Tab-separated table of C-alpha atoms and ligand atoms in Angstrom:
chain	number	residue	atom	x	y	z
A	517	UNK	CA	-36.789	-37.833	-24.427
A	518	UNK	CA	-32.986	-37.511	-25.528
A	519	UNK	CA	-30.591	-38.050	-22.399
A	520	UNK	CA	-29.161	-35.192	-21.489
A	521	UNK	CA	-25.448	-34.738	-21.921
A	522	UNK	CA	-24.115	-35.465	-18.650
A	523	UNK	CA	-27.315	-37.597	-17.275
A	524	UNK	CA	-25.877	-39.520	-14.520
A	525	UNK	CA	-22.758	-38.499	-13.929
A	526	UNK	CA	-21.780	-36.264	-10.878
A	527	UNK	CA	-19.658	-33.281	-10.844
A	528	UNK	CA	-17.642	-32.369	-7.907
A	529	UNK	CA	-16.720	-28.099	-7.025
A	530	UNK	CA	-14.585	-27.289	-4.335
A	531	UNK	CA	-12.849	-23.734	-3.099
A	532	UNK	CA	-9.574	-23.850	-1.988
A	533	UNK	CA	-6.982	-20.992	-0.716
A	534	UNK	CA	-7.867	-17.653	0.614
A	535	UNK	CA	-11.622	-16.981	-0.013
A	536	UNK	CA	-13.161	-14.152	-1.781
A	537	UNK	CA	-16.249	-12.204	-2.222
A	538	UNK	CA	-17.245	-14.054	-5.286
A	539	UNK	CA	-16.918	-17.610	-4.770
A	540	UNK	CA	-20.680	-18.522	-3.994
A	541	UNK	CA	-21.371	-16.437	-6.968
A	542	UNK	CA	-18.717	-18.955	-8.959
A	543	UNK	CA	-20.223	-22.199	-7.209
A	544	UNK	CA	-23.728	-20.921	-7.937
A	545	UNK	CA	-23.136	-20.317	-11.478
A	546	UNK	CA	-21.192	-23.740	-12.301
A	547	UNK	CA	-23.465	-25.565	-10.334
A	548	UNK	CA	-26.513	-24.086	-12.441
A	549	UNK	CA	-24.544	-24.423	-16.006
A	550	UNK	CA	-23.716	-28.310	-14.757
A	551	UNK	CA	-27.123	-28.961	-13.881
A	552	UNK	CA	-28.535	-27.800	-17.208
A	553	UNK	CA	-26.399	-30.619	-18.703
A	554	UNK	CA	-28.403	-33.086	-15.951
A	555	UNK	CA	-25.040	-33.612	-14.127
A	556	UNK	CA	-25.312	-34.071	-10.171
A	557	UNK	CA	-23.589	-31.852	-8.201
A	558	UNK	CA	-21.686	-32.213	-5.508
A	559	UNK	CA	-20.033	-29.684	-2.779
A	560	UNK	CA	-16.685	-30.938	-1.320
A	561	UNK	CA	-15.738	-28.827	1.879
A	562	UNK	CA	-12.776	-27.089	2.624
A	563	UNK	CA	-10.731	-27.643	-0.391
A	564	UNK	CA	-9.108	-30.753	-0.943
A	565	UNK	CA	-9.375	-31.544	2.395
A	566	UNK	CA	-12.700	-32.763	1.672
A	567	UNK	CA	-11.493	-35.735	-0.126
A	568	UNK	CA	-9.094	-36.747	2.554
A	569	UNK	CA	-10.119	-39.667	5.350
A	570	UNK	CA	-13.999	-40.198	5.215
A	571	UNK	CA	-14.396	-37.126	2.320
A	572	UNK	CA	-16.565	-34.285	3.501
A	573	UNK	CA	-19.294	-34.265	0.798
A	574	UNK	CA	-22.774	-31.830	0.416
A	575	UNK	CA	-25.434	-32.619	-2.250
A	576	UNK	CA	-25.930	-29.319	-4.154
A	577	UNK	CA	-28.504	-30.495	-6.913
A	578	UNK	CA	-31.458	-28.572	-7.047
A	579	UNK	CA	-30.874	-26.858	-3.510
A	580	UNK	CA	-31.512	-22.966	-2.947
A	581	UNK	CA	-28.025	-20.952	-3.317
A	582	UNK	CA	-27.061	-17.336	-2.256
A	583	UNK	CA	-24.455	-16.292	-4.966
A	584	UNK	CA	-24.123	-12.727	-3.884
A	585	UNK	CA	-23.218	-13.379	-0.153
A	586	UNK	CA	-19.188	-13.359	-0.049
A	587	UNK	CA	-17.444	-16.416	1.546
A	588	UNK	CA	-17.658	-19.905	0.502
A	589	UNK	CA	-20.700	-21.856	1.332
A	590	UNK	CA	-18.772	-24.911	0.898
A	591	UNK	CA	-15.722	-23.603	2.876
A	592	UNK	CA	-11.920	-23.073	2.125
A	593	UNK	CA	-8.754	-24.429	3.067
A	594	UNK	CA	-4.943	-24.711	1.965
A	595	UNK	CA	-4.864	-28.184	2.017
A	596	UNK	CA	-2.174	-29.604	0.131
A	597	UNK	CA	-2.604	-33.152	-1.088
A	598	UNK	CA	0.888	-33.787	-2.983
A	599	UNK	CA	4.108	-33.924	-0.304
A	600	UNK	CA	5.141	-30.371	0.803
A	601	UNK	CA	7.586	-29.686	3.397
A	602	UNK	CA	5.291	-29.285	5.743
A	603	UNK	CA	3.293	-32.423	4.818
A	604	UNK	CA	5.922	-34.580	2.640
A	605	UNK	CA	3.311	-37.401	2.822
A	606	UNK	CA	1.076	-37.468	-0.646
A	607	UNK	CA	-2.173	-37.910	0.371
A	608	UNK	CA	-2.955	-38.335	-3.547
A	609	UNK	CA	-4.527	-41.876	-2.754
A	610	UNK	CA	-6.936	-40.629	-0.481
A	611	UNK	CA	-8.249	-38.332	-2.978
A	612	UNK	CA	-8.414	-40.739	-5.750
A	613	UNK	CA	-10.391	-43.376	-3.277
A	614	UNK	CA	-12.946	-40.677	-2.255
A	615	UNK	CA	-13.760	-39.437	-5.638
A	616	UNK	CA	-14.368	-43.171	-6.041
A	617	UNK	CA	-16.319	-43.649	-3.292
A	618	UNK	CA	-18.779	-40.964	-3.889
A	619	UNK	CA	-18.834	-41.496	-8.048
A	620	UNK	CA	-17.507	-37.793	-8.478
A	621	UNK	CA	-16.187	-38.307	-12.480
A	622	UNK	CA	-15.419	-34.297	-12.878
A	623	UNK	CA	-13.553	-31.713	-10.809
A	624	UNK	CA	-14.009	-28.027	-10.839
A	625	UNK	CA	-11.605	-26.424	-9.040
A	626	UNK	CA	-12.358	-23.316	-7.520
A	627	UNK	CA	-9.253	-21.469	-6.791
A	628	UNK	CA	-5.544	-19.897	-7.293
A	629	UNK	CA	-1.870	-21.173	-8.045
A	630	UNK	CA	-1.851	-23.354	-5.592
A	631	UNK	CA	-5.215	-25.169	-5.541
A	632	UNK	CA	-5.413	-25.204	-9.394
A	633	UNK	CA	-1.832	-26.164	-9.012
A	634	UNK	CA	-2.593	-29.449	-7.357
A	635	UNK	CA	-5.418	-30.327	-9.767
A	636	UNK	CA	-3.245	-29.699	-12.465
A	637	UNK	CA	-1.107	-32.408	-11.290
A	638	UNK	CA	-3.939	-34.565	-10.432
A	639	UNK	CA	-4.660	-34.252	-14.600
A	640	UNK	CA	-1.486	-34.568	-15.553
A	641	UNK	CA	-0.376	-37.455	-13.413
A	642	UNK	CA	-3.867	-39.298	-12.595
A	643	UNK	CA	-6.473	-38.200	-15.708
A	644	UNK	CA	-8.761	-36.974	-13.458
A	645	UNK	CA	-10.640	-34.835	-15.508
A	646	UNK	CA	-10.495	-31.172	-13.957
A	647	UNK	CA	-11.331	-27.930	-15.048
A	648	UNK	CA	-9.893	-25.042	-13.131
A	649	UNK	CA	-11.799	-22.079	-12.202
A	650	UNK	CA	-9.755	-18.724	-11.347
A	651	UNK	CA	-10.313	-16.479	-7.667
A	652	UNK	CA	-8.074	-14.772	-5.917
A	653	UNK	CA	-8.407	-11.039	-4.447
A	654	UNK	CA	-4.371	-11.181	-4.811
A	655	UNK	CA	-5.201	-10.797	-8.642
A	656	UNK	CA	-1.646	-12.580	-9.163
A	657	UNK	CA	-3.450	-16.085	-10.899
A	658	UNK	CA	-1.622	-15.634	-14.998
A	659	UNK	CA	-5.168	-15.519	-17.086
A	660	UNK	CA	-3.700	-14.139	-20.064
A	661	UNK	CA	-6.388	-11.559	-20.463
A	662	UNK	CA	-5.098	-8.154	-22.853
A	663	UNK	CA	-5.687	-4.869	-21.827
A	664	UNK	CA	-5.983	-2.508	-24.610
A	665	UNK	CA	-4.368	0.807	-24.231
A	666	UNK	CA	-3.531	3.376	-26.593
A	667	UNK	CA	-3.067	1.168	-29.363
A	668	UNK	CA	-0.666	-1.108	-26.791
A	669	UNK	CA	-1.379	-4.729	-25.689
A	670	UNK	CA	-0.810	-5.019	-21.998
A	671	UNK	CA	-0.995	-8.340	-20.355
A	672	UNK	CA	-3.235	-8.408	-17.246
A	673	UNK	CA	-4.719	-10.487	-14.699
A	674	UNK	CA	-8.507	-10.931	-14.360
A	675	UNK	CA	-9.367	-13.079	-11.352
A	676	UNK	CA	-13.121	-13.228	-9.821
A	677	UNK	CA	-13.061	-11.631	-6.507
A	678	UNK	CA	-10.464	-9.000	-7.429
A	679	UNK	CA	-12.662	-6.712	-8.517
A	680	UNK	CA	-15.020	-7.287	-5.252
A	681	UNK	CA	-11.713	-7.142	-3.145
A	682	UNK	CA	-10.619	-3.590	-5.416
A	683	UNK	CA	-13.951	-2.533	-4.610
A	684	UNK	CA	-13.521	-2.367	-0.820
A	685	UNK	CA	-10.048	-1.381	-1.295
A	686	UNK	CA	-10.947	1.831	-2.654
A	687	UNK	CA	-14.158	2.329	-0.061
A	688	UNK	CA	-11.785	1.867	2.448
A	689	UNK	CA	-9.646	4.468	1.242
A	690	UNK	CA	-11.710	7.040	0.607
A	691	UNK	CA	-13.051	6.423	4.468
A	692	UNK	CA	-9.736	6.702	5.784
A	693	UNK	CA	-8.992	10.378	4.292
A	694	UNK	CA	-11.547	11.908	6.863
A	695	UNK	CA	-9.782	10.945	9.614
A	696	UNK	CA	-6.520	11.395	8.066
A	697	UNK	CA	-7.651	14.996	7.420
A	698	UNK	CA	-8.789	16.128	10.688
A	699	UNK	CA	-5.825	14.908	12.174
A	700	UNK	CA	-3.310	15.991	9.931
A	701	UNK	CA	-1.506	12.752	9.820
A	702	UNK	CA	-0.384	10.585	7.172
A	703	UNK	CA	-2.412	7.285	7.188
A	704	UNK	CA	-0.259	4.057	5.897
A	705	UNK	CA	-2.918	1.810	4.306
A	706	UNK	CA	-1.342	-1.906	4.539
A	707	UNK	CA	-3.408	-4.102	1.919
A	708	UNK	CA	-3.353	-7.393	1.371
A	709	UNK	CA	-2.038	-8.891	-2.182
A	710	UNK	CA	0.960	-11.405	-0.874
A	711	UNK	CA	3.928	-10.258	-3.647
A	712	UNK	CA	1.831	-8.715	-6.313
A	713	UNK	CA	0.470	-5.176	-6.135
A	714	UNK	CA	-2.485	-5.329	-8.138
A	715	UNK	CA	-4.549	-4.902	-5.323
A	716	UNK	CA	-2.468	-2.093	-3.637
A	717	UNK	CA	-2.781	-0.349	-6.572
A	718	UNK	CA	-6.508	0.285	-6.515
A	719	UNK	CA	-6.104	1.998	-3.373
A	720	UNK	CA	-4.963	4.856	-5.682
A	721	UNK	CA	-8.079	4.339	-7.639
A	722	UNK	CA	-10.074	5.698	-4.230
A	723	UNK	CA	-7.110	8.527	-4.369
A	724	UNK	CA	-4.469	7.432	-2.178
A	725	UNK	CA	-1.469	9.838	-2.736
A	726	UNK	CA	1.461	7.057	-2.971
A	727	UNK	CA	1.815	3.206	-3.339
A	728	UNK	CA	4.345	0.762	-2.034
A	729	UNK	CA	4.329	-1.979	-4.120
A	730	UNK	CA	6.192	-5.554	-3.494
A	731	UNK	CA	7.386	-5.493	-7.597
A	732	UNK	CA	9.620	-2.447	-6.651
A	733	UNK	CA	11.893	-3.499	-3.425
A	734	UNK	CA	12.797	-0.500	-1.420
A	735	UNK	CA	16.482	-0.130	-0.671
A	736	UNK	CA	18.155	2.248	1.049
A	737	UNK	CA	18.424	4.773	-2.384
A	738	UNK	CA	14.708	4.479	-2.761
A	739	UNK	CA	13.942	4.729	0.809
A	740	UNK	CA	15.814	7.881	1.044
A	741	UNK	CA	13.824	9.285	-2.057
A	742	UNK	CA	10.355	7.614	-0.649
A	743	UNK	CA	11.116	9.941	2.315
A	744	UNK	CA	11.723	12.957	0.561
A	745	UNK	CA	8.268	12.463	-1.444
A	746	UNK	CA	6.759	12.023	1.961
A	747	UNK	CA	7.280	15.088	3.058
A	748	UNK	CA	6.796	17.222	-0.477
A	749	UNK	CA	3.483	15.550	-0.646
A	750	UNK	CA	2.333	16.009	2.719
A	751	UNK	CA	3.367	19.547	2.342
A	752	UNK	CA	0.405	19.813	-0.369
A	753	UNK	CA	-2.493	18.997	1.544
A	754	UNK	CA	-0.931	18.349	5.415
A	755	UNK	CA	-2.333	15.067	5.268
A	756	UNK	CA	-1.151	12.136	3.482
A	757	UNK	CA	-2.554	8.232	2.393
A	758	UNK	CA	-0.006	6.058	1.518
A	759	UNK	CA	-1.104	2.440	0.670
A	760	UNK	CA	1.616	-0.046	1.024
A	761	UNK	CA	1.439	-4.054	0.000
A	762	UNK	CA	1.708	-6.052	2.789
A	763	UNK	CA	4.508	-7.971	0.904
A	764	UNK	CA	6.633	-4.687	0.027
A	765	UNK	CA	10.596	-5.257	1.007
A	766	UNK	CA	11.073	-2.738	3.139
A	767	UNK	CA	15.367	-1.666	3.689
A	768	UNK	CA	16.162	-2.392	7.551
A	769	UNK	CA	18.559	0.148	9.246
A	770	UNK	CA	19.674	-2.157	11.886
A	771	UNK	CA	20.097	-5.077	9.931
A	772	UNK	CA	20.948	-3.356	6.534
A	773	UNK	CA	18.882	-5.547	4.797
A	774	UNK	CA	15.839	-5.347	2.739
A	775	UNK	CA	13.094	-7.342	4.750
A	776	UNK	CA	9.648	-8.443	4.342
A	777	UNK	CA	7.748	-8.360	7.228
A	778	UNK	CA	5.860	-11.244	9.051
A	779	UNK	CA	2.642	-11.294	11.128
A	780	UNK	CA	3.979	-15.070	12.080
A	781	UNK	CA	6.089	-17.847	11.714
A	782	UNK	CA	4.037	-20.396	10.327
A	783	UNK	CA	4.041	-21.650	7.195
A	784	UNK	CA	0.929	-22.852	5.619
A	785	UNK	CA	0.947	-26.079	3.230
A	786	UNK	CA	2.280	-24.818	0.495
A	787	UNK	CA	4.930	-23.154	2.053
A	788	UNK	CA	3.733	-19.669	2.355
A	789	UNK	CA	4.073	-17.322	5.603
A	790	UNK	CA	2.038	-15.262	6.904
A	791	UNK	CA	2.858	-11.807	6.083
A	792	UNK	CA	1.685	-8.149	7.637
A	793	UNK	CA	2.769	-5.248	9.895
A	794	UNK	CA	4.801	-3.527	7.351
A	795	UNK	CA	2.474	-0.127	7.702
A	796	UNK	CA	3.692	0.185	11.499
A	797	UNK	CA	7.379	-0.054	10.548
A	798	UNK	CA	6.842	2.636	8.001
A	799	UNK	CA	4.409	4.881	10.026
A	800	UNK	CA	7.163	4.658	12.682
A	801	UNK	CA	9.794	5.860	10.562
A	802	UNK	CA	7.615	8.570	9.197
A	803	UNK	CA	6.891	9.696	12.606
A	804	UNK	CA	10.662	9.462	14.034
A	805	UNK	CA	12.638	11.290	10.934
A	806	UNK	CA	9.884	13.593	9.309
A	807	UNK	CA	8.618	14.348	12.922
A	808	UNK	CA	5.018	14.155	10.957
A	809	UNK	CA	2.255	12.379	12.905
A	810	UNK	CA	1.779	9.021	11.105
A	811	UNK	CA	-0.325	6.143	12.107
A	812	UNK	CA	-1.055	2.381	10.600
A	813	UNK	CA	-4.273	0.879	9.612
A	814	UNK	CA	-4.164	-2.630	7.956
A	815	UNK	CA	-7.546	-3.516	5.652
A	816	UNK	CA	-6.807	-7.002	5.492
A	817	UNK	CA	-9.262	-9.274	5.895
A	818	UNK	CA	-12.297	-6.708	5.477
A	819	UNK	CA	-10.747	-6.809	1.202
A	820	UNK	CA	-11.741	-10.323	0.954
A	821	UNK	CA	-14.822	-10.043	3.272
A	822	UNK	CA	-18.841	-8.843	2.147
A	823	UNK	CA	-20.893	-9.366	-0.640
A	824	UNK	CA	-19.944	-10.056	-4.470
A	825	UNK	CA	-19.376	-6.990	-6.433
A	826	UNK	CA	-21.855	-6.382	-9.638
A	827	UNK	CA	-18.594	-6.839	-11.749
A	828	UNK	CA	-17.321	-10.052	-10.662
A	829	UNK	CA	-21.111	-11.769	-10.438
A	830	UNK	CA	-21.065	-10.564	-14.135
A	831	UNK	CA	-17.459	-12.248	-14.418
A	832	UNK	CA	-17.915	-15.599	-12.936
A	833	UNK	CA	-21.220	-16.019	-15.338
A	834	UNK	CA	-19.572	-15.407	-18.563
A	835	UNK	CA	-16.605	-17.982	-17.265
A	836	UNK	CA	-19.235	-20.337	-15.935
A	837	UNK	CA	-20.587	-20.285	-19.357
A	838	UNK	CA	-17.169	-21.295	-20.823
A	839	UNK	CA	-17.013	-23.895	-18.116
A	840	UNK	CA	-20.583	-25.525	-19.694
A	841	UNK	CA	-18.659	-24.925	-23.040
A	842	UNK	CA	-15.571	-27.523	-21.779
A	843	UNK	CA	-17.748	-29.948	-20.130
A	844	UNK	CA	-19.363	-30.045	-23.605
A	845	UNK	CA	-16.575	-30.615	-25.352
A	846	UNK	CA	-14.833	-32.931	-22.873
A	847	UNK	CA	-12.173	-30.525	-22.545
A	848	UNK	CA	-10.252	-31.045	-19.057
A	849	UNK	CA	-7.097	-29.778	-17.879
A	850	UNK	CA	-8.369	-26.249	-18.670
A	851	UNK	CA	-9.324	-22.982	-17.433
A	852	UNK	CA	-11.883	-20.744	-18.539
A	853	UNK	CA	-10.396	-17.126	-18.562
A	854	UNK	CA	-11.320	-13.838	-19.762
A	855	UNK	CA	-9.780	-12.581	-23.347
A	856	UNK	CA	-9.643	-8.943	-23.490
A	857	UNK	CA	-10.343	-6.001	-20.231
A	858	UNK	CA	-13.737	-5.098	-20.954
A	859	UNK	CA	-16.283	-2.503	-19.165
A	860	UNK	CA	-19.302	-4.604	-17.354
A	861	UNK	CA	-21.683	-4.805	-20.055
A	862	UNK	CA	-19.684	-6.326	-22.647
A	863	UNK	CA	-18.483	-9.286	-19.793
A	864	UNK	CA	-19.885	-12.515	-22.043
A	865	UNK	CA	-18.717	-15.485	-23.363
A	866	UNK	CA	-17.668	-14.552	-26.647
A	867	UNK	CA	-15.099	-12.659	-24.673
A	868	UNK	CA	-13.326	-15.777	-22.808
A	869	UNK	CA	-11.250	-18.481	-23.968
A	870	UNK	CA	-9.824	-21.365	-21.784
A	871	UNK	CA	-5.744	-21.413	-20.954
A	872	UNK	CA	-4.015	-24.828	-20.245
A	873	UNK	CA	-3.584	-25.482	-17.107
A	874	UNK	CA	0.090	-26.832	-17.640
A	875	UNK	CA	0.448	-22.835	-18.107
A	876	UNK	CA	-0.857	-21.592	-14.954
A	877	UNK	CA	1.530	-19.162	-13.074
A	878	UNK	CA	1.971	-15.930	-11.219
A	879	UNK	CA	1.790	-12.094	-13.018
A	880	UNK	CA	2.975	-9.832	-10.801
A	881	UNK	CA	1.823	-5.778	-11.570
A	882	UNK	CA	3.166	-4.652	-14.671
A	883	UNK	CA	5.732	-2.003	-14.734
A	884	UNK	CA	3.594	0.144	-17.190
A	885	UNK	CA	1.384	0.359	-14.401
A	886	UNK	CA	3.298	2.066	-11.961
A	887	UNK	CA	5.457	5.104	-12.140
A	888	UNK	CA	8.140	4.353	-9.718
A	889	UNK	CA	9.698	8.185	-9.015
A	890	UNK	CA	6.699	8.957	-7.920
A	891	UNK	CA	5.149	6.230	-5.807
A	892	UNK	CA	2.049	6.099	-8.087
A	893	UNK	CA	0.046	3.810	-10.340
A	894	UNK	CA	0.136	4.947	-13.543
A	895	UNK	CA	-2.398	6.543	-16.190
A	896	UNK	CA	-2.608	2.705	-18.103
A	897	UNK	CA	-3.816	1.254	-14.430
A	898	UNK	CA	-6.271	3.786	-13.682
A	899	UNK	CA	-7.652	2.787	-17.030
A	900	UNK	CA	-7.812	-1.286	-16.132
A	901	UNK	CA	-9.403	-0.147	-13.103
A	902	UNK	CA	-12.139	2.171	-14.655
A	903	UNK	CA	-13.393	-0.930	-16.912
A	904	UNK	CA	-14.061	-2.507	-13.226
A	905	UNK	CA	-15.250	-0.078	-10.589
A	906	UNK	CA	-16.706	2.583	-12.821
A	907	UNK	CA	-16.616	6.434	-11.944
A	908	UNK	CA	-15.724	7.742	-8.348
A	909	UNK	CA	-15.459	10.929	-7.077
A	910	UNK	CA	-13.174	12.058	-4.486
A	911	UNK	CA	-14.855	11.783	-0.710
A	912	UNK	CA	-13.468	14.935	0.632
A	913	UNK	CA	-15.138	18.446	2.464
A	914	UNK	CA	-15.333	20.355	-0.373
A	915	UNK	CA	-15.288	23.892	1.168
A	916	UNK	CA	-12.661	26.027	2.320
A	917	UNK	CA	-13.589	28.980	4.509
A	918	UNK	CA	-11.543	32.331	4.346
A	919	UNK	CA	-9.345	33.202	7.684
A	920	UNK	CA	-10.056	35.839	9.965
A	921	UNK	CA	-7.104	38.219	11.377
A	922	UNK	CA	-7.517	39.911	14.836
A	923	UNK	CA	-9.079	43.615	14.274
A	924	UNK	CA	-6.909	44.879	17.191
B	1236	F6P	O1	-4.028	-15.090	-1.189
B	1236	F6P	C1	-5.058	-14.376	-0.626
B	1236	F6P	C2	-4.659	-13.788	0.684
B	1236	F6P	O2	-5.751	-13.034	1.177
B	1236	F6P	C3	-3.386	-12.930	0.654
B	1236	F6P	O3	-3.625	-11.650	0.139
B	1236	F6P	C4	-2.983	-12.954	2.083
B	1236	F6P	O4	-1.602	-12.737	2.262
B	1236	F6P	C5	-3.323	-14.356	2.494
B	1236	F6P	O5	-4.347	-14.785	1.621
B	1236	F6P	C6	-3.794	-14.510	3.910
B	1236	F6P	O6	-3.972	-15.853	4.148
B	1236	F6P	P1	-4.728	-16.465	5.384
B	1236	F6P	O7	-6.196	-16.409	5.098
B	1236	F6P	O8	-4.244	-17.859	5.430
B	1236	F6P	O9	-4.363	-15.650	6.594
């Protein structure tokens, strides 16, 4: 029998950065594509911290996986192994000895800027070969991908475990409104998403009546008109859902500055604090000059948290498929993305190409997706989002009762 094309050598997949719903899903479905090319496979924990002192190394040949359960089976970390200000010593050496040590010859690289970032350089500068492999619920990672609209070529971002993440955006959403309804109160929605709004936006998508996004800073002109929508909005239904980026600059009245705000110093590896608390500043200021009961509810880590969503299992196949495509073609220094926005069905290979990983960067939300005067996503967005999540219907008590006037 013919050797098979990768017969004895072992391929290494880690996850680093902020997990998502759909990286066993991705691990499963490289490890499976690898193996049918009688490659080894090998789990490295918690980023590229698993190549660091002794290595951190699981065997996943021909073991039972879970792809749908969210999480990463092999764990996640921000480990930075190039000098950062937090960690100026490179700890490059210590990867290159452990991929020696346990005869890893291929990276995949599960993860966003930053992970994908530091296997870039370990291409670039080291010929290790690597092949990057998108996530991030932040949606933010550059793939490239085209969204078609009205005869208009959009570029988008298409990152496995957005779509899970969008999914329990907009759940969470439509929960909140029955609360928000009894009560009469506007409900500020703080979502996760860092300094892109992609994922703030689908909030909208489960009919949140305004968006704060972190592309649009608000100053003190737009803060004045954010307040006046407030209250001609609420006036429509007496309650209101405003979703609001955790990373959205927010114009300070003390300090006359425009702020983000912080849940905490620190500073992780690659230089990146923690951010949240924004929807109690706002909610405050709601309540104090609108004299409207307001209240703050932050989703955060229940977006990245639960099982994979239908969409992105059908996602990270068709790129694990043009991962088995690079491999074949000894192809490194790449990432498999998708080519064009497409409804579930049509997610397949013939609809991904692979993007040089010299090119990897941020894409923040487009402007033709939000319609800044009135604190909405826009018609071209709700579009993107219906190739994802499908239909919904507004979660809402449908039935209004007539009033009855004293007889006396
Ligand atoms: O990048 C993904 C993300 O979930 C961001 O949306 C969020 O700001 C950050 O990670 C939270 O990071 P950590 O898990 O380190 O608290």
């Amino acid at each position: 029998m013919e050797k098979r094309f990768l017969e004895g050598k072992t391929v290494g997949i880690l996850t680093g950065g902020g997990d998502t719903p759909a990286l066993n899903s991705s691990i499963e479905q490289i490890r499976n594509h690898v193996s049918i090319l009688g490659a080894k496979v090998y789990g490295i924990r918690k980023g590229w911290k698993g190549l660091l002192g002794e290595g951190d190394i699981v065997d996943l040949t021909n073991q039972p996986f879970d792809g749908k359960c969210g999480g990463s089976a092999l764990k996640s970390s921000r480990t930075n192994p190039f000098p950062s200000k937090k960690n100026p010593e490179s700890r490059v050496d210590q990867v290159l000895t452990n991929l020696d040590r346990y005869g890893i010859d291929i990276l995949v690289t599960i993860g966003g800027d930053d992970t994908n970032g530091a296997a870039k350089k370990l291409w670039e500068q080291e010929r290790i070969p690597v092949i990057g492999f998108p996530k991030t619920i932040d949606n933010d990672l550059r793939t490239t991908t085209i969204h078609g609209y009205k005869g208009k070529d959009i570029e988008v971002c298409l990152c496995p475990g957005f779509p899970s993440a969008a999914n329990s955006v907009v759940e969470y959403t439509q929960k909140i409104r029955t609360t928000a309804s009894s009560h009469n109160r506007v409900m500020v929605l703080e979502v996760m998403g860092r300094h892109a709004g992609w994922l703030t936006g689908t909030s909208s998508y489960g009919f949140a009546d305004m968006a704060l996004i972190p592309e649009l800073e608000i100053d003190k002109d737009r803060k004045e008109k954010f307040f006046e929508k407030v209250k001609e909005k609420y006036q429509e239904n007496n309650y209101l859902i405003i979703a609001v980026s955790e990373g959205t600059r927010w114009y300070n009245d003390q300090t006359g500055q425009v702020e983000e705000v912080y849940a905490s110093t620190e500073t992780d590896e690659y230089g990146h604090p923690r951010l949240g608390g924004i929807s109690g500043v706002i909610a405050n200021e709601i309540s104090q000059k609108l004299k409207i009961d307001a209240r703050a509810q932050i989703i955060g880590y229940y977006a990245r948290s639960g099982k994979c969503f239908d969409y992105d299992r059908k996602l990270t196949v068709a790129l694990a498929d043009k991962v088995l495509d690079l491999l074949l073609r000894e192809d490194y220094g790449k990432m498999p993305v998708l080519k064009r926005i497409e409804s579930f069905p049509y997610i397949e290979e013939y609809n991904t190409t692979a993007i040089d990983m010299g090119n990897i960067g941020n894409l923040p939300l487009p402007l033709d997706y939000y319609n800044p005067d009135e604190f909405e996503i826009s018609e071209p967005y709700y579009d993107f989002l219906y190739h994802i999540l499908g239909p919904i219907e507004k979660y809402e008590f449908k039935y209004k009762y007539p009033k009855v006037y004293p007889i006396k």
